Short mmCIF file of C-alpha atoms in Angstrom, two decimals:
data_model
loop_
_atom_site.label_atom_id
_atom_site.label_comp_id
_atom_site.label_asym_id
_atom_site.label_seq_id
_atom_site.Cartn_x
_atom_site.Cartn_y
_atom_site.Cartn_z
CA UNK A 1 -15.39 -16.93 -35.39
CA UNK A 2 -15.81 -17.66 -31.66
CA UNK A 3 -12.77 -17.87 -29.16
CA UNK A 4 -12.33 -18.78 -25.62
CA UNK A 5 -10.44 -17.45 -22.84
CA UNK A 6 -10.04 -19.94 -20.03
CA UNK A 7 -8.99 -19.09 -16.19
CA UNK A 8 -6.86 -22.13 -15.06
CA UNK A 9 -6.81 -22.77 -11.26
CA UNK A 10 -10.26 -23.52 -10.11
CA UNK A 11 -11.45 -24.22 -13.77
CA UNK A 12 -9.09 -26.61 -15.52
CA UNK A 13 -7.55 -27.95 -12.40
CA UNK A 14 -7.73 -27.63 -8.63
CA UNK A 15 -4.32 -27.54 -7.10
CA UNK A 16 -2.57 -30.41 -8.93
CA UNK A 17 -5.75 -32.34 -9.75
CA UNK A 18 -7.17 -31.80 -13.10
CA UNK A 19 -11.03 -31.37 -13.35
CA UNK A 20 -12.65 -34.27 -15.03
CA UNK A 21 -13.29 -33.48 -18.66
CA UNK A 22 -10.78 -30.67 -18.98
CA UNK A 23 -8.36 -32.70 -21.31
CA UNK A 24 -11.06 -33.74 -23.44
CA UNK A 25 -12.60 -30.16 -23.84
CA UNK A 26 -9.23 -28.91 -24.89
CA UNK A 27 -8.85 -31.70 -27.51
CA UNK A 28 -12.19 -30.85 -29.05
CA UNK A 29 -11.11 -27.02 -29.18
CA UNK A 30 -7.95 -28.19 -30.89
CA UNK A 31 -9.57 -30.38 -33.14
CA UNK A 32 -12.12 -28.16 -34.34
CA UNK A 33 -9.52 -25.23 -34.57
CA UNK A 34 -11.37 -23.10 -32.24
CA UNK A 35 -8.93 -20.29 -30.86
CA UNK A 36 -8.44 -20.29 -27.21
CA UNK A 37 -5.90 -19.02 -24.41
CA UNK A 38 -5.43 -19.70 -20.88
CA UNK A 39 -5.49 -16.28 -18.89
CA UNK A 40 -4.24 -16.39 -15.16
CA UNK A 41 -3.89 -13.54 -12.71
CA UNK A 42 -1.02 -15.81 -11.31
CA UNK A 43 2.66 -14.25 -11.83
CA UNK A 44 4.78 -16.48 -9.75
CA UNK A 45 5.00 -19.06 -12.69
CA UNK A 46 5.74 -18.28 -16.37
CA UNK A 47 4.11 -20.04 -19.51
CA UNK A 48 6.98 -22.64 -19.81
CA UNK A 49 6.26 -23.62 -16.16
CA UNK A 50 2.66 -23.88 -16.72
CA UNK A 51 2.93 -25.86 -19.80
CA UNK A 52 4.69 -28.51 -17.83
CA UNK A 53 2.10 -28.47 -15.10
CA UNK A 54 -0.74 -28.95 -17.54
CA UNK A 55 1.19 -31.47 -19.33
CA UNK A 56 1.46 -33.48 -16.06
CA UNK A 57 -2.30 -33.36 -15.84
CA UNK A 58 -2.69 -34.48 -19.37
CA UNK A 59 -3.39 -31.20 -20.90
CA UNK A 60 -1.29 -30.57 -23.92
CA UNK A 61 -1.27 -26.85 -25.02
CA UNK A 62 1.63 -24.87 -26.39
CA UNK A 63 3.21 -21.91 -24.49
CA UNK A 64 1.75 -19.40 -26.97
CA UNK A 65 -1.60 -20.15 -25.53
CA UNK A 66 -0.76 -19.37 -21.88
CA UNK A 67 -1.05 -15.84 -20.68
CA UNK A 68 0.25 -15.25 -16.94
CA UNK A 69 -0.30 -11.85 -15.59
CA UNK A 70 3.73 -11.44 -15.55
CA UNK A 71 3.59 -12.07 -19.35
CA UNK A 72 0.87 -9.78 -19.72
CA UNK A 73 2.77 -7.38 -17.75
CA UNK A 74 5.82 -7.70 -20.04
CA UNK A 75 3.79 -7.41 -23.30
CA UNK A 76 1.92 -4.27 -21.86
CA UNK A 77 5.08 -2.61 -20.87
CA UNK A 78 6.83 -3.30 -24.07
CA UNK A 79 4.06 -1.77 -26.07
CA UNK A 80 3.37 1.28 -24.12
CA UNK A 81 6.47 2.28 -22.02
CA UNK A 82 9.86 3.59 -22.73
CA UNK A 83 12.58 1.33 -21.53
CA UNK A 84 13.98 1.93 -18.06
CA UNK A 85 15.22 -0.16 -14.88
CA UNK A 86 12.91 -2.30 -13.23
CA UNK A 87 12.59 -3.28 -9.39
CA UNK A 88 10.62 -6.48 -9.18
CA UNK A 89 8.65 -7.68 -6.14
CA UNK A 90 7.75 -11.24 -7.37
CA UNK A 91 8.15 -14.82 -8.07
CA UNK A 92 10.41 -16.59 -10.61
CA UNK A 93 7.93 -16.41 -13.21
CA UNK A 94 7.64 -12.50 -12.76
CA UNK A 95 11.30 -12.15 -12.68
CA UNK A 96 12.03 -13.98 -15.70
CA UNK A 97 9.57 -11.93 -17.66
CA UNK A 98 10.96 -8.73 -16.65
CA UNK A 99 14.48 -10.01 -17.50
CA UNK A 100 13.12 -10.82 -20.89
CA UNK A 101 12.43 -7.33 -21.50
CA UNK A 102 16.08 -6.41 -21.48
CA UNK A 103 15.67 -3.16 -19.70
CA UNK A 104 17.77 -4.19 -16.78
CA UNK A 105 16.47 -5.66 -13.42
CA UNK A 106 17.61 -3.98 -10.06
CA UNK A 107 17.94 -6.68 -7.58
CA UNK A 108 18.26 -6.03 -3.62
CA UNK A 109 22.03 -6.19 -3.85
CA UNK A 110 22.09 -3.18 -6.34
CA UNK A 111 19.39 -1.32 -4.57
CA UNK A 112 21.35 -1.32 -1.56
CA UNK A 113 24.16 0.32 -3.34
CA UNK A 114 22.05 3.19 -4.17
CA UNK A 115 20.56 1.90 -7.64
CA UNK A 116 17.17 2.36 -6.29
CA UNK A 117 17.54 5.70 -7.57
CA UNK A 118 17.88 4.66 -11.28
CA UNK A 119 14.49 2.51 -11.08
CA UNK A 120 11.99 3.63 -13.42
CA UNK A 121 9.50 0.88 -12.91
CA UNK A 122 8.50 -1.11 -9.64
CA UNK A 123 6.56 -4.05 -10.94
CA UNK A 124 4.63 -6.07 -8.07
CA UNK A 125 3.22 -9.64 -8.03
CA UNK A 126 2.93 -12.36 -5.39
CA UNK A 127 6.55 -12.77 -3.83
CA UNK A 128 6.84 -15.64 -1.74
CA UNK A 129 10.27 -14.22 -0.80
CA UNK A 130 9.17 -10.84 0.14
CA UNK A 131 11.29 -8.87 2.97
CA UNK A 132 10.74 -5.58 4.61
CA UNK A 133 13.91 -4.54 2.58
CA UNK A 134 12.17 -4.94 -0.79
CA UNK A 135 9.39 -3.10 0.46
CA UNK A 136 11.77 -0.39 1.34
CA UNK A 137 13.49 0.18 -1.77
CA UNK A 138 10.15 -0.28 -3.64
CA UNK A 139 8.80 2.76 -1.53
CA UNK A 140 11.86 4.77 -1.98
CA UNK A 141 11.90 4.45 -5.60
CA UNK A 142 8.00 5.01 -6.30
CA UNK A 143 8.52 8.22 -4.00
CA UNK A 144 11.63 8.90 -6.05
CA UNK A 145 9.07 8.82 -9.41
CA UNK A 146 9.21 5.13 -10.48
CA UNK A 147 5.99 3.93 -12.00
CA UNK A 148 4.24 1.57 -9.80
CA UNK A 149 2.63 -1.55 -11.61
CA UNK A 150 0.86 -4.51 -10.14
CA UNK A 151 0.43 -7.79 -11.88
CA UNK A 152 -3.02 -8.45 -10.58
CA UNK A 153 -5.33 -7.32 -8.00
CA UNK A 154 -5.98 -10.49 -5.96
CA UNK A 155 -5.73 -9.83 -2.29
CA UNK A 156 -5.49 -13.55 -1.48
CA UNK A 157 -4.19 -16.67 -2.89
CA UNK A 158 -6.01 -20.11 -2.17
CA UNK A 159 -3.80 -22.50 -0.75
CA UNK A 160 -4.21 -26.12 0.99
CA UNK A 161 -4.39 -24.58 4.63
CA UNK A 162 -6.35 -21.51 3.63
CA UNK A 163 -6.13 -18.26 2.10
CA UNK A 164 -2.61 -16.62 1.90
CA UNK A 165 -1.68 -12.88 1.07
CA UNK A 166 -1.86 -12.35 -2.71
CA UNK A 167 -0.39 -9.73 -4.97
CA UNK A 168 -2.90 -7.22 -3.92
CA UNK A 169 -2.10 -7.40 -0.34
CA UNK A 170 1.57 -6.45 -1.21
CA UNK A 171 0.39 -3.54 -3.62
CA UNK A 172 -1.68 -2.33 -0.59
CA UNK A 173 1.39 -2.04 1.54
CA UNK A 174 3.16 0.24 -1.10
CA UNK A 175 -0.11 2.15 -1.61
CA UNK A 176 -0.13 3.07 1.99
CA UNK A 177 3.71 3.93 2.13
CA UNK A 178 3.70 5.90 -1.18
CA UNK A 179 0.20 7.53 -1.54
CA UNK A 180 0.46 6.48 -5.10
CA UNK A 181 -2.21 4.36 -6.88
CA UNK A 182 -0.74 1.51 -9.07
CA UNK A 183 -1.66 0.55 -12.60
CA UNK A 184 -3.00 -2.88 -12.30
CA UNK A 185 -2.50 -5.24 -15.22
CA UNK A 186 -4.43 -8.43 -14.54
CA UNK A 187 -8.33 -9.53 -14.67
CA UNK A 188 -10.60 -7.61 -14.48
CA UNK A 189 -8.42 -4.68 -15.68
CA UNK A 190 -8.04 -3.31 -19.27
CA UNK A 191 -4.41 -4.26 -19.83
CA UNK A 192 -5.11 -7.81 -19.40
CA UNK A 193 -7.82 -7.55 -22.04
CA UNK A 194 -5.90 -5.90 -24.47
CA UNK A 195 -3.21 -8.55 -24.42
CA UNK A 196 -5.78 -11.41 -24.55
CA UNK A 197 -7.71 -9.75 -27.37
CA UNK A 198 -4.52 -9.67 -29.37
CA UNK A 199 -3.79 -13.17 -28.87
CA UNK A 200 -7.47 -13.97 -30.06
CA UNK A 201 -6.88 -12.04 -33.31
CA UNK A 202 -9.60 -12.63 -36.01
CA UNK A 203 -12.02 -13.68 -33.30
CA UNK A 204 -15.41 -11.89 -33.22
CA UNK A 205 -17.06 -13.49 -30.09
CA UNK A 206 -15.15 -14.41 -26.92
CA UNK A 207 -16.31 -16.63 -24.22
CA UNK A 208 -14.54 -16.13 -20.78
CA UNK A 209 -14.54 -19.34 -18.61
CA UNK A 210 -13.89 -18.76 -15.01
CA UNK A 211 -14.69 -19.57 -11.38
CA UNK A 212 -14.01 -15.87 -9.75
CA UNK A 213 -16.93 -13.49 -9.90
CA UNK A 214 -14.76 -10.48 -8.89
CA UNK A 215 -12.01 -11.16 -11.68
CA UNK A 216 -13.17 -13.69 -14.37
CA UNK A 217 -16.89 -12.80 -14.55
CA UNK A 218 -16.44 -9.11 -13.91
CA UNK A 219 -13.80 -9.11 -16.56
CA UNK A 220 -16.12 -10.74 -19.23
CA UNK A 221 -18.99 -8.29 -18.38
CA UNK A 222 -16.89 -5.26 -18.57
CA UNK A 223 -15.47 -5.99 -21.97
CA UNK A 224 -18.58 -7.56 -23.68
CA UNK A 225 -17.31 -11.26 -23.49
CA UNK A 226 -19.79 -14.03 -22.89
CA UNK A 227 -19.36 -14.74 -19.09
CA UNK A 228 -19.37 -18.67 -18.34
CA UNK A 229 -18.88 -19.41 -14.90
CA UNK A 230 -17.97 -22.92 -13.56
CA UNK A 231 -18.66 -24.04 -9.96
CA UNK A 232 -15.18 -25.94 -9.59
CA UNK A 233 -13.34 -23.06 -7.79
CA UNK A 234 -13.72 -20.20 -5.49
CA UNK A 235 -17.31 -19.02 -6.03
CA UNK A 236 -20.53 -20.82 -5.60
CA UNK A 237 -24.15 -20.32 -6.79
CA UNK A 238 -24.89 -18.71 -3.39
CA UNK A 239 -22.12 -16.27 -4.34
CA UNK A 240 -23.66 -15.43 -7.42
CA UNK A 241 -26.92 -14.64 -5.69
CA UNK A 242 -25.38 -12.31 -3.32
CA UNK A 243 -23.17 -10.73 -5.83
CA UNK A 244 -24.14 -7.86 -8.21
CA UNK A 245 -22.28 -9.61 -10.93
CA UNK A 246 -24.18 -11.97 -13.39
CA UNK A 247 -22.74 -14.48 -15.46
CA UNK A 248 -24.47 -15.37 -18.68
CA UNK A 249 -24.11 -19.15 -18.00
CA UNK A 250 -23.35 -21.11 -15.06
CA UNK A 251 -22.23 -24.68 -15.46
CA UNK A 252 -21.13 -27.44 -12.78
CA UNK A 253 -17.81 -27.66 -14.53
CA UNK A 254 -15.78 -27.47 -17.95
CA UNK A 255 -17.29 -31.16 -18.52
CA UNK A 256 -20.73 -29.65 -19.19
CA UNK A 257 -19.02 -26.99 -21.42
CA UNK A 258 -17.93 -29.68 -23.79
CA UNK A 259 -21.37 -30.73 -24.47
CA UNK A 260 -22.45 -27.13 -24.83
CA UNK A 261 -19.86 -26.31 -27.48
CA UNK A 262 -20.54 -29.36 -29.62
CA UNK A 263 -24.38 -28.66 -29.53
CA UNK A 264 -23.48 -25.38 -30.57
CA UNK A 265 -21.23 -26.49 -33.49
CA UNK A 266 -23.70 -28.87 -34.74
CA UNK A 267 -26.26 -26.14 -34.87
CA UNK A 268 -24.26 -23.98 -36.83
CA UNK A 269 -23.56 -27.03 -39.12
CA UNK B 1 -1.76 20.85 37.60
CA UNK B 2 -0.62 20.88 34.13
CA UNK B 3 1.31 18.00 32.57
CA UNK B 4 3.15 17.48 29.12
CA UNK B 5 3.31 14.63 26.56
CA UNK B 6 6.14 14.95 24.15
CA UNK B 7 6.65 13.17 21.06
CA UNK B 8 10.41 12.12 20.68
CA UNK B 9 11.65 12.15 17.05
CA UNK B 10 11.43 15.35 15.43
CA UNK B 11 10.55 17.11 18.81
CA UNK B 12 13.56 16.25 21.14
CA UNK B 13 16.06 14.97 18.57
CA UNK B 14 16.39 14.15 14.91
CA UNK B 15 17.82 10.76 14.27
CA UNK B 16 20.66 11.01 16.72
CA UNK B 17 21.15 14.45 17.03
CA UNK B 18 19.46 16.29 20.20
CA UNK B 19 17.32 19.36 19.47
CA UNK B 20 18.96 22.52 20.95
CA UNK B 21 17.43 23.33 24.29
CA UNK B 22 15.80 19.84 24.76
CA UNK B 23 18.06 18.74 27.76
CA UNK B 24 17.53 22.18 29.43
CA UNK B 25 13.81 21.86 29.16
CA UNK B 26 13.63 18.62 30.38
CA UNK B 27 15.84 19.70 33.49
CA UNK B 28 13.35 22.48 33.93
CA UNK B 29 10.20 20.17 34.18
CA UNK B 30 11.92 17.98 36.67
CA UNK B 31 13.25 20.89 38.78
CA UNK B 32 9.76 22.28 39.06
CA UNK B 33 8.35 18.88 39.46
CA UNK B 34 5.99 19.16 36.48
CA UNK B 35 4.50 16.00 35.52
CA UNK B 36 5.64 14.78 31.85
CA UNK B 37 5.89 11.65 29.68
CA UNK B 38 7.33 10.70 26.11
CA UNK B 39 4.92 9.08 23.89
CA UNK B 40 6.06 7.84 20.67
CA UNK B 41 4.34 5.65 17.96
CA UNK B 42 7.60 3.81 17.27
CA UNK B 43 7.60 0.33 18.56
CA UNK B 44 10.63 -1.12 17.47
CA UNK B 45 12.53 -0.11 20.48
CA UNK B 46 11.26 -0.46 24.09
CA UNK B 47 11.45 2.13 27.03
CA UNK B 48 15.16 0.87 28.20
CA UNK B 49 16.27 1.15 24.62
CA UNK B 50 15.05 4.80 24.51
CA UNK B 51 16.37 5.71 27.93
CA UNK B 52 19.76 4.92 26.67
CA UNK B 53 19.30 6.60 23.40
CA UNK B 54 18.34 9.82 25.17
CA UNK B 55 21.05 9.58 27.84
CA UNK B 56 23.43 9.50 25.01
CA UNK B 57 21.97 12.98 23.87
CA UNK B 58 22.20 14.24 27.34
CA UNK B 59 18.66 13.84 28.33
CA UNK B 60 18.02 11.99 31.46
CA UNK B 61 14.75 10.49 32.17
CA UNK B 62 13.44 7.41 33.90
CA UNK B 63 11.89 4.48 31.82
CA UNK B 64 8.81 5.05 33.75
CA UNK B 65 8.22 8.25 31.62
CA UNK B 66 8.67 6.64 28.29
CA UNK B 67 5.56 5.30 26.62
CA UNK B 68 6.22 3.45 23.27
CA UNK B 69 3.24 2.22 21.12
CA UNK B 70 4.60 -1.26 21.97
CA UNK B 71 4.23 -0.50 25.78
CA UNK B 72 0.81 0.97 25.18
CA UNK B 73 -0.15 -2.12 23.40
CA UNK B 74 0.92 -4.12 26.28
CA UNK B 75 -0.77 -2.12 28.85
CA UNK B 76 -3.89 -1.77 26.87
CA UNK B 77 -4.11 -5.65 26.09
CA UNK B 78 -3.56 -6.44 29.59
CA UNK B 79 -6.60 -4.13 30.85
CA UNK B 80 -8.97 -5.06 28.36
CA UNK B 81 -8.32 -8.38 26.72
CA UNK B 82 -8.30 -12.11 28.03
CA UNK B 83 -4.76 -13.70 27.88
CA UNK B 84 -4.11 -15.65 24.62
CA UNK B 85 -1.25 -16.53 22.41
CA UNK B 86 0.03 -13.69 20.33
CA UNK B 87 1.74 -13.77 16.91
CA UNK B 88 3.97 -10.67 16.72
CA UNK B 89 5.10 -8.86 13.50
CA UNK B 90 7.40 -6.28 14.87
CA UNK B 91 10.78 -5.27 16.00
CA UNK B 92 12.63 -6.32 19.30
CA UNK B 93 10.88 -3.65 21.34
CA UNK B 94 7.54 -4.87 20.62
CA UNK B 95 8.50 -8.48 20.94
CA UNK B 96 9.97 -7.86 24.29
CA UNK B 97 6.62 -6.06 25.22
CA UNK B 98 4.64 -9.02 24.04
CA UNK B 99 6.70 -11.43 26.03
CA UNK B 100 6.36 -9.47 29.20
CA UNK B 101 2.54 -10.10 28.71
CA UNK B 102 3.18 -13.62 29.58
CA UNK B 103 0.59 -15.03 27.35
CA UNK B 104 2.86 -16.76 25.16
CA UNK B 105 4.37 -15.65 21.93
CA UNK B 106 3.99 -17.88 18.77
CA UNK B 107 7.09 -17.37 16.46
CA UNK B 108 7.47 -18.49 12.82
CA UNK B 109 8.77 -21.87 13.52
CA UNK B 110 5.93 -22.61 15.90
CA UNK B 111 3.49 -21.30 13.28
CA UNK B 112 5.04 -23.66 10.69
CA UNK B 113 4.27 -26.48 12.87
CA UNK B 114 0.38 -25.45 12.85
CA UNK B 115 0.40 -23.44 15.86
CA UNK B 116 -1.03 -20.41 14.28
CA UNK B 117 -4.33 -22.16 14.67
CA UNK B 118 -4.09 -21.36 18.61
CA UNK B 119 -3.31 -17.68 17.86
CA UNK B 120 -5.70 -15.12 19.54
CA UNK B 121 -3.99 -11.92 18.87
CA UNK B 122 -1.95 -10.94 15.88
CA UNK B 123 -0.03 -7.83 16.88
CA UNK B 124 1.63 -5.67 14.12
CA UNK B 125 4.14 -2.97 14.14
CA UNK B 126 7.06 -1.88 11.99
CA UNK B 127 9.22 -5.17 11.36
CA UNK B 128 12.52 -4.74 9.76
CA UNK B 129 12.59 -8.29 9.44
CA UNK B 130 9.24 -8.78 8.02
CA UNK B 131 8.96 -11.77 5.46
CA UNK B 132 5.99 -13.27 3.31
CA UNK B 133 5.88 -16.11 5.72
CA UNK B 134 4.90 -13.81 8.63
CA UNK B 135 2.30 -12.18 6.59
CA UNK B 136 0.93 -15.53 5.61
CA UNK B 137 0.67 -16.97 9.19
CA UNK B 138 -0.95 -13.64 10.41
CA UNK B 139 -3.33 -13.75 7.50
CA UNK B 140 -4.18 -17.44 8.29
CA UNK B 141 -4.78 -16.39 12.03
CA UNK B 142 -6.59 -13.40 11.57
CA UNK B 143 -9.15 -15.29 9.07
CA UNK B 144 -9.17 -18.07 11.78
CA UNK B 145 -10.55 -15.58 14.38
CA UNK B 146 -7.51 -14.01 15.87
CA UNK B 147 -7.87 -10.43 16.99
CA UNK B 148 -5.93 -8.02 14.63
CA UNK B 149 -4.07 -5.08 16.48
CA UNK B 150 -1.75 -2.70 15.06
CA UNK B 151 0.63 -0.63 17.22
CA UNK B 152 0.24 2.59 15.21
CA UNK B 153 -1.09 3.93 12.03
CA UNK B 154 2.09 5.62 10.64
CA UNK B 155 2.32 4.37 6.96
CA UNK B 156 5.97 5.71 6.97
CA UNK B 157 8.95 6.13 8.92
CA UNK B 158 11.30 8.86 8.22
CA UNK B 159 14.75 7.67 7.51
CA UNK B 160 18.05 9.39 6.24
CA UNK B 161 17.55 8.24 2.58
CA UNK B 162 13.89 8.89 2.43
CA UNK B 163 10.55 7.52 3.94
CA UNK B 164 10.58 3.92 4.47
CA UNK B 165 7.21 1.50 4.89
CA UNK B 166 5.76 2.13 8.36
CA UNK B 167 3.49 -0.06 10.63
CA UNK B 168 0.52 1.17 8.94
CA UNK B 169 1.84 -0.21 5.46
CA UNK B 170 2.20 -3.65 6.90
CA UNK B 171 -1.18 -3.55 8.54
CA UNK B 172 -2.65 -2.29 5.08
CA UNK B 173 -1.30 -5.40 3.45
CA UNK B 174 -3.15 -7.66 6.26
CA UNK B 175 -6.51 -5.52 6.05
CA UNK B 176 -6.13 -6.30 2.25
CA UNK B 177 -5.60 -10.17 2.86
CA UNK B 178 -8.07 -10.55 5.67
CA UNK B 179 -10.90 -7.87 4.99
CA UNK B 180 -10.59 -7.16 8.59
CA UNK B 181 -10.09 -3.63 10.42
CA UNK B 182 -7.33 -3.76 12.81
CA UNK B 183 -7.72 -1.98 16.40
CA UNK B 184 -5.17 0.66 16.24
CA UNK B 185 -3.13 1.57 19.51
CA UNK B 186 -1.06 4.75 18.85
CA UNK B 187 -1.57 8.44 18.31
CA UNK B 188 -4.04 9.73 17.43
CA UNK B 189 -6.30 6.94 18.83
CA UNK B 190 -8.11 6.45 22.00
CA UNK B 191 -6.17 3.64 23.19
CA UNK B 192 -2.85 5.62 23.59
CA UNK B 193 -4.54 8.47 25.12
CA UNK B 194 -5.92 6.26 27.70
CA UNK B 195 -2.55 4.71 28.56
CA UNK B 196 -0.86 8.32 28.53
CA UNK B 197 -3.93 9.83 30.75
CA UNK B 198 -3.20 7.02 33.38
CA UNK B 199 0.53 7.96 33.48
CA UNK B 200 -0.38 11.54 34.14
CA UNK B 201 -2.65 10.84 37.00
CA UNK B 202 -3.89 14.02 38.89
CA UNK B 203 -2.96 16.43 36.09
CA UNK B 204 -5.96 18.60 34.93
CA UNK B 205 -4.39 20.20 31.85
CA UNK B 206 -2.38 18.45 29.24
CA UNK B 207 0.06 19.99 26.71
CA UNK B 208 0.71 17.75 23.70
CA UNK B 209 3.97 18.82 22.11
CA UNK B 210 4.70 17.20 18.78
CA UNK B 211 5.79 17.69 15.06
CA UNK B 212 3.22 15.72 13.16
CA UNK B 213 -0.12 17.25 12.28
CA UNK B 214 -1.89 13.85 11.33
CA UNK B 215 -0.91 12.15 14.65
CA UNK B 216 0.40 14.65 17.44
CA UNK B 217 -1.84 17.54 16.71
CA UNK B 218 -4.84 15.63 15.69
CA UNK B 219 -4.40 13.38 18.89
CA UNK B 220 -4.31 16.85 21.03
CA UNK B 221 -7.40 18.23 19.57
CA UNK B 222 -9.15 14.90 19.59
CA UNK B 223 -8.98 14.66 23.49
CA UNK B 224 -9.14 18.13 24.60
CA UNK B 225 -5.34 18.85 25.18
CA UNK B 226 -3.42 21.91 24.39
CA UNK B 227 -1.72 21.24 21.01
CA UNK B 228 1.68 22.70 20.61
CA UNK B 229 3.43 22.29 17.30
CA UNK B 230 7.12 22.61 16.77
CA UNK B 231 8.76 22.96 13.48
CA UNK B 232 11.74 20.75 13.98
CA UNK B 233 10.21 17.66 12.40
CA UNK B 234 8.00 16.44 9.59
CA UNK B 235 5.52 19.08 9.21
CA UNK B 236 6.08 22.81 8.19
CA UNK B 237 4.07 25.92 8.60
CA UNK B 238 2.77 25.72 5.11
CA UNK B 239 1.56 22.05 6.14
CA UNK B 240 -0.47 23.71 8.93
CA UNK B 241 -2.06 26.08 6.31
CA UNK B 242 -2.93 23.42 4.06
CA UNK B 243 -4.28 21.12 6.56
CA UNK B 244 -7.78 21.32 8.36
CA UNK B 245 -5.81 20.52 11.70
CA UNK B 246 -4.88 23.73 13.80
CA UNK B 247 -2.43 23.76 16.51
CA UNK B 248 -3.02 25.92 19.48
CA UNK B 249 0.51 27.39 19.31
CA UNK B 250 3.36 26.93 16.94
CA UNK B 251 6.89 27.21 17.97
CA UNK B 252 10.10 27.05 16.14
CA UNK B 253 11.41 24.42 18.75
CA UNK B 254 11.50 23.20 22.35
CA UNK B 255 13.93 25.69 23.00
CA UNK B 256 11.24 28.36 22.88
CA UNK B 257 8.96 26.27 24.71
CA UNK B 258 11.43 26.68 27.92
CA UNK B 259 10.79 30.35 27.78
CA UNK B 260 7.01 30.07 27.49
CA UNK B 261 6.79 27.62 30.50
CA UNK B 262 8.99 29.90 32.67
CA UNK B 263 6.73 32.91 31.99
CA UNK B 264 3.60 30.79 32.47
CA UNK B 265 5.03 29.64 35.76
CA UNK B 266 6.02 33.24 36.82
CA UNK B 267 2.51 34.50 35.82
CA UNK B 268 1.09 32.06 38.25
CA UNK B 269 3.52 32.76 41.05
#
């Protein structure tokens, strides 16, 4: 059976505008019981926040189908690491996921009281409330032996007025101040694949639908997925030509993907 | 005639404690009219703030002898660049120097009102008040064509509880978010040498006295100065052995330098 992984921003919507045909595609998949999940490198929101956002654009999916890099970080840590206190640099979504681990989160107040010495994990995503003090305690904790984990490698975050610094810019600062290489969870890395693979249990062919060559398409190619690129997001056809990363299929948008999937289903009977 | 450049922290004092013999050495140099300056990669304080700090430790030097990386940045920009608005990420010392240029400083308030679009220079030092918002406007401005300048390359800053993030960690975040390589002013780079050289006009042999191999000693070797390392700061004799950077002379502290200079002066008559 086939299954799909969708990136969200630039694929199903742009900012707060749905891409035409996104709702219909999702209804088709649900109707035909084709397994699919949404997988985003964003860690500032959690799945319940994304469910609401998608609903407001007419796309109705359960939380279980939504995997943020924050959720993937929680699942990966739960499976591979021993419990230990966490210092979080990130938005509300990441903070919630880390609190759900139940291992204890060390805030700036506690860090000030010397609790950075007890920190076992420093987990870093895009943090709109980043301060020097947070970088300071993260640096002290990592230099003290805490494991350094980044939710995703994106160095920028596309916003209305241009590109803002992403999680990858904040991890770059800490890499410089600690000389330690972080474990990065999100696309195109292995931890994100491991978490997505488990969500798509029983599927033997995965189609990865995304707009970014360096994350989505590189991720698909690295792990043997069918790489489907849509042109409603960050990268263009010219980028494909310039890049060494080759999608298996390029479509104007997810609208055309609906027809493509219908044709495939009819073929198979 | 010979002249000397001293690094300050780890050479003349540690934290707020003077190194034994530092005051005597400075009195000797002033008495014999040997030219000398203090050159620090720190940009958070300005020369008047350093003069006060040094005075409190019994070391009396005029502001003119004190060159911070913030001052060096101002002097270098004044000489080489056209006037233009500046976005500053840095402490009070750097902010004061940039205001002294008289080119206009764009604060966060103004940046919020869209003035980041007028920014011609983004100047970055260690900023204890760093926020995500500052990184955001710096990223937007640099991506909009503003020149990216770092006061110094130090990725860490030694404090009582360990190493904190330095200016080089903050520039690393912006390098990641902009894909632009900054011009770095401080040791061991050429702009710092150019500024120091002018302050030591008429001198034909410079002795650079410092505690850090990667900044002070590398700086001395790169620009043909006599590299004198003292062991009262960051690096040890073992570091010298491990490193590829070879000082010309290693002394326990500036105390021994006083005797060394006296002997040299007697030799020369």
